[in-house]
Tab-separated table of C-alpha atoms and ligand atoms in Angstrom:
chain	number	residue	atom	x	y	z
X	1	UNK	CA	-52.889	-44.189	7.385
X	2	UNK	CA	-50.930	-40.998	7.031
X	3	UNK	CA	-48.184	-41.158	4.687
X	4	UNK	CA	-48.850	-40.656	0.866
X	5	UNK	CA	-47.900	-44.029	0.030
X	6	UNK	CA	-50.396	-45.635	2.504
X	7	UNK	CA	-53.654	-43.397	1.026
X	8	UNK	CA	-53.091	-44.196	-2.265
X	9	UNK	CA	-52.130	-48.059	-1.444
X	10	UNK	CA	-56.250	-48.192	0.082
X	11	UNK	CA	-57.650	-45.951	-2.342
X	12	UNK	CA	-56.207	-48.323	-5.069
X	13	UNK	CA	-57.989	-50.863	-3.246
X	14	UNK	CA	-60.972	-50.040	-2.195
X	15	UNK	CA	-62.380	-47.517	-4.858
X	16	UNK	CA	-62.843	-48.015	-8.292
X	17	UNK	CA	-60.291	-47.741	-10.554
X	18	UNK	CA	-62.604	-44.969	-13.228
X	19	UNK	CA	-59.366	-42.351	-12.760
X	20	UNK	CA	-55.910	-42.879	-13.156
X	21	UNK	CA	-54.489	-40.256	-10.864
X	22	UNK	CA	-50.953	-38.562	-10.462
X	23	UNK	CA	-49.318	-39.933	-7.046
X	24	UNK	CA	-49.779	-37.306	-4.991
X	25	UNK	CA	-52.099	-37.054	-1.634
X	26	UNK	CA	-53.427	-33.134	-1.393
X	27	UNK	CA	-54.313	-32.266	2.019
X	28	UNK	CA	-53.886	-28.193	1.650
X	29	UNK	CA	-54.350	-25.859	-0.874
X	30	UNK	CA	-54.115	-21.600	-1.027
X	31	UNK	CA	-54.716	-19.468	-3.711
X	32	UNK	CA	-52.360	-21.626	-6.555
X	33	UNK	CA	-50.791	-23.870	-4.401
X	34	UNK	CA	-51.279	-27.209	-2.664
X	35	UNK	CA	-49.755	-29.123	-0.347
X	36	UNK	CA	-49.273	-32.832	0.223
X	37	UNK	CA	-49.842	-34.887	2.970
X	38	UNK	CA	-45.846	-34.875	3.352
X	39	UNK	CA	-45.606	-30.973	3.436
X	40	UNK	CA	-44.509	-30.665	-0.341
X	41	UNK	CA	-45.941	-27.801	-2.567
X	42	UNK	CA	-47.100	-28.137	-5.897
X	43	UNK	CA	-48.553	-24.966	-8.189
X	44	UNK	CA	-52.007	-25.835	-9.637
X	45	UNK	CA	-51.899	-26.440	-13.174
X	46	UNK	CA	-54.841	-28.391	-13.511
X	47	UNK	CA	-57.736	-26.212	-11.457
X	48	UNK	CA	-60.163	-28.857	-10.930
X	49	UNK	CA	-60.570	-29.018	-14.795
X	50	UNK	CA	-61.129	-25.119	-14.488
X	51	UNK	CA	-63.305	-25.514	-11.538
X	52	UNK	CA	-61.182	-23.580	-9.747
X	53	UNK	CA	-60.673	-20.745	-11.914
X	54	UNK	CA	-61.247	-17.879	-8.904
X	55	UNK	CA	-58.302	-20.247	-6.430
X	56	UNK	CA	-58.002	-22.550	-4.065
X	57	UNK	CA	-59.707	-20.852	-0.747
X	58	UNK	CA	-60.831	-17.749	-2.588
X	59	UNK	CA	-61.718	-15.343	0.463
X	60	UNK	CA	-65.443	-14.112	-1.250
X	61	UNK	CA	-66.369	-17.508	-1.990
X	62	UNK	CA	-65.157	-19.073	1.354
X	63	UNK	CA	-67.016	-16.125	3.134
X	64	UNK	CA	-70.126	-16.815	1.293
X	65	UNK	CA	-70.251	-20.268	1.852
X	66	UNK	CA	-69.398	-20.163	5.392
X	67	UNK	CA	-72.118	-17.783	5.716
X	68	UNK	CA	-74.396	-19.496	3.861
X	69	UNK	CA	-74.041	-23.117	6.323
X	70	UNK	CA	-74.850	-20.733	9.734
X	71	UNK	CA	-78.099	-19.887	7.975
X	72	UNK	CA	-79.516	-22.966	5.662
X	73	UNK	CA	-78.304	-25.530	3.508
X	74	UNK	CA	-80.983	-27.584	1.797
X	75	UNK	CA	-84.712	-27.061	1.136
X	76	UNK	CA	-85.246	-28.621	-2.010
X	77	UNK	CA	-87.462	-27.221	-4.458
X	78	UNK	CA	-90.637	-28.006	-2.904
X	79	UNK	CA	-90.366	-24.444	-1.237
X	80	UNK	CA	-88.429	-21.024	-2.037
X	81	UNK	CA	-85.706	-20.199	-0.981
X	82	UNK	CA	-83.475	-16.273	-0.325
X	83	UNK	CA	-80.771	-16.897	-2.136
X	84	UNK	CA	-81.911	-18.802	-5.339
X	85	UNK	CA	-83.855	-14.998	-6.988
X	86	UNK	CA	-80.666	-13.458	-6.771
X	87	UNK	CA	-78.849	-16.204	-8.208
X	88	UNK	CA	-80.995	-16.706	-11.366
X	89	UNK	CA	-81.373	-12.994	-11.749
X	90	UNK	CA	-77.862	-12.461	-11.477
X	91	UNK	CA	-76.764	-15.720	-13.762
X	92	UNK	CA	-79.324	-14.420	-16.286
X	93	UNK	CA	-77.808	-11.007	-16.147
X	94	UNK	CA	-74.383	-12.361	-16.724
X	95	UNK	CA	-75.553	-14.526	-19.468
X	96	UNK	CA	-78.024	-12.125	-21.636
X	97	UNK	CA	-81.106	-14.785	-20.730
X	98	UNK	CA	-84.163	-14.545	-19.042
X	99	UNK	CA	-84.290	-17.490	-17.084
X	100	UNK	CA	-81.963	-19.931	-15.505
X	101	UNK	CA	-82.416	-23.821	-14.546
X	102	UNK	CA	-79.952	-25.126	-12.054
X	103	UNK	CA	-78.942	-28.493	-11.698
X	104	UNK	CA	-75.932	-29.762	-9.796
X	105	UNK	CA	-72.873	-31.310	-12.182
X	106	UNK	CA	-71.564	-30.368	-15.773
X	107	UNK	CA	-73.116	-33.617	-17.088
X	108	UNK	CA	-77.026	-32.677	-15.349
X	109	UNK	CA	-76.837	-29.363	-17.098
X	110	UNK	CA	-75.973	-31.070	-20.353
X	111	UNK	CA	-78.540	-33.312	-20.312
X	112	UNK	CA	-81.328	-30.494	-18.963
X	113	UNK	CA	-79.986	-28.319	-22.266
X	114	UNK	CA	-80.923	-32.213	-24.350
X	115	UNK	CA	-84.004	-32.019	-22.443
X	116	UNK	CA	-85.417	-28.795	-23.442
X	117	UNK	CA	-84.206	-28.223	-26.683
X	118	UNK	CA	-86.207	-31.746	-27.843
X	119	UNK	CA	-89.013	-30.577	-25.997
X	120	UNK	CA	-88.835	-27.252	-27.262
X	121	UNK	CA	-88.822	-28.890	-30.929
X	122	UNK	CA	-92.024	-30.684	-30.243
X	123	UNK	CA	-93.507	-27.945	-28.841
X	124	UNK	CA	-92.428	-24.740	-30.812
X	125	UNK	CA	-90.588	-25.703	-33.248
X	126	UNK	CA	-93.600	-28.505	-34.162
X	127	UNK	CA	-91.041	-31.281	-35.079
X	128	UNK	CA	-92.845	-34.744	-34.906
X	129	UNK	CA	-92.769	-36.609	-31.782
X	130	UNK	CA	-90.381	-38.697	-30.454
X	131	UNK	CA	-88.281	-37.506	-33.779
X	132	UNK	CA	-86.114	-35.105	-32.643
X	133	UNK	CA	-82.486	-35.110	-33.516
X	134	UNK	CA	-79.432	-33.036	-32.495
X	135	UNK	CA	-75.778	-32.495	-33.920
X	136	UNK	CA	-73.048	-32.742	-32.258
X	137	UNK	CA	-69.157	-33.156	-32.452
X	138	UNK	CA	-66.601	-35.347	-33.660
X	139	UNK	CA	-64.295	-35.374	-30.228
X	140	UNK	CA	-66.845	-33.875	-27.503
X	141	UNK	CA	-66.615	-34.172	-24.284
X	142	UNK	CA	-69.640	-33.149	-22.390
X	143	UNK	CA	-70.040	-35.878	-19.133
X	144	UNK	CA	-70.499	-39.137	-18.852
X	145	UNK	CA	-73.979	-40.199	-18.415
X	146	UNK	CA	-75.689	-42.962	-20.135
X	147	UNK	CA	-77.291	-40.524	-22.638
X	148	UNK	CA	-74.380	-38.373	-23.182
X	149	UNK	CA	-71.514	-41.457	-23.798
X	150	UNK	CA	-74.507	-42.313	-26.764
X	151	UNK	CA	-72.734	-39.768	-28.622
X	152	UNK	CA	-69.245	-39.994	-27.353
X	153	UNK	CA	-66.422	-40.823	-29.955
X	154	UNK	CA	-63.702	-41.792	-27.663
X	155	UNK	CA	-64.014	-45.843	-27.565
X	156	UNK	CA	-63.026	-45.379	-23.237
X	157	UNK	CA	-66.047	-43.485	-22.848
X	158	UNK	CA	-68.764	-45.039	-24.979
X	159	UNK	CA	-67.778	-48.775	-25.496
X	160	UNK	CA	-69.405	-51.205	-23.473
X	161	UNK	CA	-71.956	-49.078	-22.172
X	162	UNK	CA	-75.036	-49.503	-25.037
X	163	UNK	CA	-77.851	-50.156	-25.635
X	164	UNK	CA	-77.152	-45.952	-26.723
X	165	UNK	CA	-79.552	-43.211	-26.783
X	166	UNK	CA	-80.609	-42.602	-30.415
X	167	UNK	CA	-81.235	-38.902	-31.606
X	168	UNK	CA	-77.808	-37.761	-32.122
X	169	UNK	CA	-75.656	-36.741	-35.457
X	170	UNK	CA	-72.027	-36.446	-34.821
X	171	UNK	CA	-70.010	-34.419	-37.232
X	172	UNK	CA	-66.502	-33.195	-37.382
X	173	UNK	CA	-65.471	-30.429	-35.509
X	174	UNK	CA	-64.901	-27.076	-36.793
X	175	UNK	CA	-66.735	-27.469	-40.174
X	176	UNK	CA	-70.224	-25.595	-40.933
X	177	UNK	CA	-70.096	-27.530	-44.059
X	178	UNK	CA	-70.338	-30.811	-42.128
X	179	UNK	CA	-73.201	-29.196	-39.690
X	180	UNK	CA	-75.261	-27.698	-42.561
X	181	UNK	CA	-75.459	-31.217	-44.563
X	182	UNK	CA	-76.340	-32.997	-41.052
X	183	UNK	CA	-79.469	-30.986	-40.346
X	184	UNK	CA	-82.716	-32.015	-41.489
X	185	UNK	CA	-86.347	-31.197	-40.647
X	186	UNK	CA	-86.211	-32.636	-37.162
X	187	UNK	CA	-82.390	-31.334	-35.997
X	188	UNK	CA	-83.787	-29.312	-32.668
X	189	UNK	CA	-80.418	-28.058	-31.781
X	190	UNK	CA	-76.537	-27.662	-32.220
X	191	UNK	CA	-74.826	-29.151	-28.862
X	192	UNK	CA	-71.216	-27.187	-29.195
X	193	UNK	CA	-67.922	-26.772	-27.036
X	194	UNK	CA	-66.727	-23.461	-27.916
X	195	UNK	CA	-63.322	-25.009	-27.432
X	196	UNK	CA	-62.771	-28.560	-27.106
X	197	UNK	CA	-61.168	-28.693	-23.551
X	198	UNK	CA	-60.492	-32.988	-22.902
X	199	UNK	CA	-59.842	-33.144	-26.574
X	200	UNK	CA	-56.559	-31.381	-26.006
X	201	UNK	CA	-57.785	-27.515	-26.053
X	202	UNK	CA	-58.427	-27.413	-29.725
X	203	UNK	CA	-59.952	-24.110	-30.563
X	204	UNK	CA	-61.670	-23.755	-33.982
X	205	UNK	CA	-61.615	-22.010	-37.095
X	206	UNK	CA	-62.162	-18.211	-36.701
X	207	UNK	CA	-65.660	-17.779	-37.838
X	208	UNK	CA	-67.216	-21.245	-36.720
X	209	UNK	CA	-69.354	-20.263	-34.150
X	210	UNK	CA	-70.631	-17.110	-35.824
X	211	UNK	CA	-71.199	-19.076	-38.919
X	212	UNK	CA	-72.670	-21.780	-36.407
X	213	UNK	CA	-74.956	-19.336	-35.009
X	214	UNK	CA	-76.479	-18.181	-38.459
X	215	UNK	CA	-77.135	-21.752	-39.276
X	216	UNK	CA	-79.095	-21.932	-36.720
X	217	UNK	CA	-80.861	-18.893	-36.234
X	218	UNK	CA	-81.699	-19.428	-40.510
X	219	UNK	CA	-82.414	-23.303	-40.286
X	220	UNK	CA	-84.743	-22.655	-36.818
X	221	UNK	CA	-82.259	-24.489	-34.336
X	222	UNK	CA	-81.175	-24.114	-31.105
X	223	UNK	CA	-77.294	-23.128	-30.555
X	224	UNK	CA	-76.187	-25.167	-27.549
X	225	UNK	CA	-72.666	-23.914	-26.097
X	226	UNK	CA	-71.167	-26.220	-23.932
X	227	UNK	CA	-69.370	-23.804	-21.459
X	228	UNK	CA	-68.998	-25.680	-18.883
X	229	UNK	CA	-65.010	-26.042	-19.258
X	230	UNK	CA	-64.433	-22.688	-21.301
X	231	UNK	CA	-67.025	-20.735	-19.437
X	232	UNK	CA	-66.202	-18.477	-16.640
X	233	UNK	CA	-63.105	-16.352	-17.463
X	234	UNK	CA	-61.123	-18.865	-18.258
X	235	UNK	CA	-60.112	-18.053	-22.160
X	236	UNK	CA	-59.932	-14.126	-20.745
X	237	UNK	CA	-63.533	-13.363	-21.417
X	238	UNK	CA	-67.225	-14.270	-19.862
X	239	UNK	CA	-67.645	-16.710	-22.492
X	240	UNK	CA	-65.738	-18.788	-25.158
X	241	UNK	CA	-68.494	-17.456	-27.398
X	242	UNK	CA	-67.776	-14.042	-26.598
X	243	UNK	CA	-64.332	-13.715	-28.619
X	244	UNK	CA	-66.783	-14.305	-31.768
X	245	UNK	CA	-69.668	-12.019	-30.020
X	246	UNK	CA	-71.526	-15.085	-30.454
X	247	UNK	CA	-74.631	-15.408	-28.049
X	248	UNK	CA	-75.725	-18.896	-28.231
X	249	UNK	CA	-79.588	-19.783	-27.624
X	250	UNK	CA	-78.510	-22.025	-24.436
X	251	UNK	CA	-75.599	-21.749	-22.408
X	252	UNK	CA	-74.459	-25.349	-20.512
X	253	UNK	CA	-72.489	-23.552	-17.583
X	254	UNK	CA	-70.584	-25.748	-14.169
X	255	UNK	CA	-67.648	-26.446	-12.840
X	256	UNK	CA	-66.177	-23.023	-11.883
X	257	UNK	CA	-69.791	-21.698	-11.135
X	258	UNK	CA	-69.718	-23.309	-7.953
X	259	UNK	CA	-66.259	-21.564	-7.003
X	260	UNK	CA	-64.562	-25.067	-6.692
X	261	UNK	CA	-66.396	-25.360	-3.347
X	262	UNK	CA	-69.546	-27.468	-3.852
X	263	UNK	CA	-71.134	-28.720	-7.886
X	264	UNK	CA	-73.069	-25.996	-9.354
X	265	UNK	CA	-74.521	-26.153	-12.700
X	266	UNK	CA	-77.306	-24.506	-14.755
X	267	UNK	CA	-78.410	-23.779	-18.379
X	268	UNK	CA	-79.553	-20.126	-19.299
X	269	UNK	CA	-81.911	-19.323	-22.320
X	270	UNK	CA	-84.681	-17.071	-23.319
X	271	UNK	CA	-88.209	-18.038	-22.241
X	272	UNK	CA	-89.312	-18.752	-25.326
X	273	UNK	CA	-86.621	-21.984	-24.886
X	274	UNK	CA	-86.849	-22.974	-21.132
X	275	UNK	CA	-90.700	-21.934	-21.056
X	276	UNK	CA	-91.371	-25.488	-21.943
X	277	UNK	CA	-90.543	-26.995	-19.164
X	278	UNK	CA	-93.503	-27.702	-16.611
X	279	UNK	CA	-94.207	-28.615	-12.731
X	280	UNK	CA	-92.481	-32.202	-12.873
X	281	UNK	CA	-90.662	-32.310	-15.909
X	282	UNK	CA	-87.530	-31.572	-14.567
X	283	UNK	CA	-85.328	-31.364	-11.697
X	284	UNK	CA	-82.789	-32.405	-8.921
X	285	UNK	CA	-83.136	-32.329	-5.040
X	286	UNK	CA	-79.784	-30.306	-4.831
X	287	UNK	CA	-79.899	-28.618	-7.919
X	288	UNK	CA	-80.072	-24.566	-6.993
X	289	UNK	CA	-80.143	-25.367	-3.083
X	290	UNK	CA	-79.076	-22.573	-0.373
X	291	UNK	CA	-75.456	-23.139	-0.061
X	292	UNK	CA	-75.189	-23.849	-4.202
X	293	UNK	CA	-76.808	-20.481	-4.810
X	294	UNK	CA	-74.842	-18.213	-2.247
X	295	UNK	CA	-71.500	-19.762	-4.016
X	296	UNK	CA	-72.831	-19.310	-7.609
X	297	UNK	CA	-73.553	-15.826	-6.365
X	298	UNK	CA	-70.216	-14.699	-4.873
X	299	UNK	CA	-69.235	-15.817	-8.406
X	300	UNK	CA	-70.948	-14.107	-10.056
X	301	UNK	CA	-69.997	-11.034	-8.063
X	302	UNK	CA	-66.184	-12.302	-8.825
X	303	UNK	CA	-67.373	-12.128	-12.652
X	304	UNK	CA	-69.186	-8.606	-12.698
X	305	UNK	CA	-65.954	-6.798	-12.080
X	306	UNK	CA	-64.354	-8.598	-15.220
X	307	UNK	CA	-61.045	-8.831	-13.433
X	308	UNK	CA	-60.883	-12.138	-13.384
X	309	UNK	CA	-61.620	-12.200	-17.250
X	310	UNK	CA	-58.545	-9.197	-17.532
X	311	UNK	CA	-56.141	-11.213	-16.138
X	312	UNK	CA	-56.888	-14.539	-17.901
X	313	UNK	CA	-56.459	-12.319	-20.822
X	314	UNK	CA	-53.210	-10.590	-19.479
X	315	UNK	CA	-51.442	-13.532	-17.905
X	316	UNK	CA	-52.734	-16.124	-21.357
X	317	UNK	CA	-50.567	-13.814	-23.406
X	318	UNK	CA	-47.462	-14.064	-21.140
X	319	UNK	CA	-48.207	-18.282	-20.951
X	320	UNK	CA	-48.591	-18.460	-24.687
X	321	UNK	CA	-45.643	-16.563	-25.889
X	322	UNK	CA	-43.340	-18.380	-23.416
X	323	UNK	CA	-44.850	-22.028	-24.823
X	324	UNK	CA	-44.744	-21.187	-28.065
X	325	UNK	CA	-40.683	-20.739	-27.555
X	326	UNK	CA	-40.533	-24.429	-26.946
X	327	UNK	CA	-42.194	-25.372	-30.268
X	328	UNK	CA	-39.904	-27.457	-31.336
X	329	UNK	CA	-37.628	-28.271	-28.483
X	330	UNK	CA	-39.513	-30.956	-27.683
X	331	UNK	CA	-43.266	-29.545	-28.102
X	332	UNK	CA	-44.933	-29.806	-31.663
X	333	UNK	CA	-48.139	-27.657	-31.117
X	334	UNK	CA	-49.283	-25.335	-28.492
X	335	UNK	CA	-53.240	-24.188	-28.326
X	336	UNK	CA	-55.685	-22.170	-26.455
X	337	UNK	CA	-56.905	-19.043	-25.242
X	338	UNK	CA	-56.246	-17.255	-22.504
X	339	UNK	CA	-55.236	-19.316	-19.452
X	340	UNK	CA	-55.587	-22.720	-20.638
X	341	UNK	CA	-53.136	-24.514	-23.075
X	342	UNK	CA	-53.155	-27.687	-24.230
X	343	UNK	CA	-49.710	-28.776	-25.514
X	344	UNK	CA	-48.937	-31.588	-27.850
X	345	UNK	CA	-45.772	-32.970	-26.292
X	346	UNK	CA	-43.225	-35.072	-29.360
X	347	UNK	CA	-44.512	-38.756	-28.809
X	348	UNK	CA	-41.407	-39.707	-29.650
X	349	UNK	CA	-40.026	-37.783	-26.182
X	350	UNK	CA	-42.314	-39.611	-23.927
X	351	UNK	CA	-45.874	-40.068	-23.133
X	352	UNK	CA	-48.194	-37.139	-21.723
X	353	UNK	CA	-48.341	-39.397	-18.300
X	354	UNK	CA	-44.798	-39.470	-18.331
X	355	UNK	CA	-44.339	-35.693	-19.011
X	356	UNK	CA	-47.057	-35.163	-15.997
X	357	UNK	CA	-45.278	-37.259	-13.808
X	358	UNK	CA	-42.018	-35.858	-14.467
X	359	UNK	CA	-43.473	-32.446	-14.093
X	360	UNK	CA	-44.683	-33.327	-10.723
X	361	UNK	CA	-41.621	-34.151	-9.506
X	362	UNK	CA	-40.593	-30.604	-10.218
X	363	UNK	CA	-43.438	-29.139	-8.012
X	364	UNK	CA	-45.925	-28.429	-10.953
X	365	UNK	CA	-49.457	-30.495	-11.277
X	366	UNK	CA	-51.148	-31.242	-14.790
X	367	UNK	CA	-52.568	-33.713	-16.522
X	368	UNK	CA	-52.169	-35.270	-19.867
X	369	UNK	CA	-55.062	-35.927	-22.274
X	370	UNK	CA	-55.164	-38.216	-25.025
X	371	UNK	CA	-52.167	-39.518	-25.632
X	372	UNK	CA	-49.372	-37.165	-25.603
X	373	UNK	CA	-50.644	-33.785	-24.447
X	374	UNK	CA	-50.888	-31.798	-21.678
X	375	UNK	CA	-53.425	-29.544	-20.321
X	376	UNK	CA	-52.707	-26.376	-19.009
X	377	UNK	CA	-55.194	-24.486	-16.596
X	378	UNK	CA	-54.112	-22.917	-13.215
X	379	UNK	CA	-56.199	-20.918	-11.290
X	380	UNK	CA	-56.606	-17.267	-12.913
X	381	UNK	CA	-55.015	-15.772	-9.662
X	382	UNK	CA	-52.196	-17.301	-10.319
X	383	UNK	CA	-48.759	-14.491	-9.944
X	384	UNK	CA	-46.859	-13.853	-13.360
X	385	UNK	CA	-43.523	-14.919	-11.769
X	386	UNK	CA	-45.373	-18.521	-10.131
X	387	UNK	CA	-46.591	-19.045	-14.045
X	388	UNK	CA	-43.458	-18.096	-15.389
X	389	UNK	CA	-42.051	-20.622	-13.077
X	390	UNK	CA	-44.250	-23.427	-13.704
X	391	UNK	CA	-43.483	-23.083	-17.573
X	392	UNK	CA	-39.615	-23.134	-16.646
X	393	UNK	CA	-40.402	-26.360	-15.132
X	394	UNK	CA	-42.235	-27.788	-18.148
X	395	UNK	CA	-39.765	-26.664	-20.510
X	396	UNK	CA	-36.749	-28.531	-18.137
X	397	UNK	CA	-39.055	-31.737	-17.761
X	398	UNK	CA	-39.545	-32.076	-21.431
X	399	UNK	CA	-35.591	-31.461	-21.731
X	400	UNK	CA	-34.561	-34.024	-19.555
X	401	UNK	CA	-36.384	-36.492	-21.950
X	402	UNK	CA	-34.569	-34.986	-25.022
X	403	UNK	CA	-31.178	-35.722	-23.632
T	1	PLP	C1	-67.219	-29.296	-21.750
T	1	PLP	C2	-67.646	-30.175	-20.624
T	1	PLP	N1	-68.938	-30.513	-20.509
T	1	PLP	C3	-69.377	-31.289	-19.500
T	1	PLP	C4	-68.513	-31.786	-18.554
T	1	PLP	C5	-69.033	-32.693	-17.455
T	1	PLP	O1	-69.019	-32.053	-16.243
T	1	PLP	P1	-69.131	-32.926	-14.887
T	1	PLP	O2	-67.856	-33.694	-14.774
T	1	PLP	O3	-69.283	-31.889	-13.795
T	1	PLP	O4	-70.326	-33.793	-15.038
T	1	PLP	C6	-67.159	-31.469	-18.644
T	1	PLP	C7	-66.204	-32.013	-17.648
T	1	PLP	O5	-65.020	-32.072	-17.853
T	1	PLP	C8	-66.710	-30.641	-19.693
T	1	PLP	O6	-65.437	-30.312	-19.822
């Protein structure tokens, strides 16, 4: 089994068929670039869904880690450990909060952020038990556990899959109106995406999350952002919040905290949130273990210098003004912030899959989303000239469907 053809022939078989993946076999991968098992380079457009926001093989985070396995791996919580103080001192820091909770994937730290903010309405907040309700939005995406696909609005995630967990409002996305008519005496908490990353990068009204935020700091409820995707220097900032100086009361961080390397996730809060949780209440045999923690803390390091959040910045206004050109030559809407686009391809051109596949072909991975648009998100290391490239690439991919 060595030739592209063969892998994906046996994966086909013998896995389960929960992705629908471009044909391509990576074996390599450097900075913005990958390699398949046939030699061929591709540029990174995709990142691990922003997992890999710091690169493929980033030379602090590979260092750390490597470190990190000649020393100790796994302890579980049952004992302390030396990296784990540093890491939620230095992930509180980073966030504003006092105290962290690590878990392992996006979805974990999701549900942990569901966890405390019910508890913390029985306890603080003195809501009635077993009561507790929490908005969310029309369109999330926020993982794909039992509880979580409860609230999902895309049929492929949630149908088939009941009975659902009950305590959720959904409302649509981007109104304060809709939020402020949804809460009651029992809404605990506001579960957010700053920007709605797998619903095709739509960013919201200017003003919704502050508005957001003094909803519920006046109607007693917990913001919840849901970072996880726009977290991490990825829309040229810490935080999505931050381009609205919006501090939420929870922060649902993953996928590039563990420096596309191994899952790390966590939620961050005052102690006055994640004081409620007790000895037993919580928690995950990996969640914060010794390799997580020294990776989470090399980013963290990465993020403390702000370069990385410069340069999304930087390089997300070259990306944007060269997409925006192509509205309409073949591209009805662009979106985003920073480095990550999504872009709404003419349905009547082709489909988003075909688009990706085409664009593959020309040496550039991404991935459609719903439908007809594509998702933009390499690495943040990414040169000017390979991003220039890659967009030359997408706009001659989407041309060869116009003629
Ligand atoms: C906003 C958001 N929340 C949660 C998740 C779930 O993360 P994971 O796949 O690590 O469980 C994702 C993954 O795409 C996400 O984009």
């Amino acid at each position: 089994m060595t030739t592209s053809a063969e892998l994906i022939e046996v994966s086909e078989r013998r896995s389960a068929h929960n992705y629908h993946p471009l044909p391509v076999v990576i074996r390599e991968a450097d900075g913005a670039w990958v390699t398949d098992v046939e030699g061929k380079r591709y540029l990174d457009f995709l990142s691990g869904y922003s997992s890999l926001n710091f690169g493929h093989g980033n030379p602090k985070i590979l260092e750390a880690a490597q470190r990190q396995l000649q020393h100790l791996t796994l302890t579980s919580r049952a004992f302390y450990h030396d990296q784990f103080a540093a890491f939620c001192a230095g992930l509180g820091d980073l966030t504003g909060k006092d105290m962290i909770l690590p878990m392992n994937t996006g979805a974990e730290a999701v549900e942990t952020a569901i966890k405390v903010a019910r508890k913390w309405g029985y306890e603080v907040k003195g809501v009635e038990r077993d009561k507790a309700n929490i908005i969310v939005m029309e369109d999330n995406f926020h993982g794909r556990t039992t509880t979580i696909i409860s609230f999902s609005t895309d049929p492929d995630a949630h149908d088939g899959f009941g009975p659902y967990t009950p305590g959720f409002k959904v409302v649509k996305y981007g109104s304060v109106e809709a939020v402020r008519e949804a809460v009651d005496a029992n809404t605990v908490a506001v579960l957010v995406e700053p920007i709605q990353g797998e619903a095709g990068v739509l960013v919201p009204p200017d003003g919704y999350l502050t508005q957001l935020r003094e909803l519920c700091t006046t109607a007693n409820i917990l913001m919840i952002a849901d970072e996880i995707q726009s977290g991490l220097g990825r829309t040229g900032k810490t935080f999505a919040c931050d381009h609205e100086g919006v501090v939420p009361d929870i922060y649902v961080l993953g996928k590039a905290l563990g420096g596309g390397v191994v899952p790390v996730s966590a939620i961050a809060a005052d102690a006055d949130v994640l004081g409620v949780i007790k000895p037993g209440q919580h928690g995950s045999t990996f969640g914060g273990n010794p390799l997580a923690c020294a990776v989470g803390n090399a980013v963290i390091e990465i993020l403390n210098t702000g370069e990385f959040q410069d340069r999304a910045a930087r390089l997300g206004e070259v990306l944007h003004a060269r997409l925006n050109e192509l509205v309409g030559n073949g591209v009805i809407t662009v979106r985003g912030r920073g480095l990550w686009a999504g872009v709404d391809i003419d349905p009547s051109l082709a489909t988003g899959r075909a688009v990706s596949k085409a664009l593959m072909g020309r040496g550039v991975l991404a991935k459609d989303t719903h439908g007809s648009t594509i998702r933009l998100a390499p690495p943040i290391m990414i040169s000017e000239e390979d991003l220039l490239w890659a967009v030359d690439q997408l706009a001659a991919t989407i041309a060869s469907f116009r003629q």
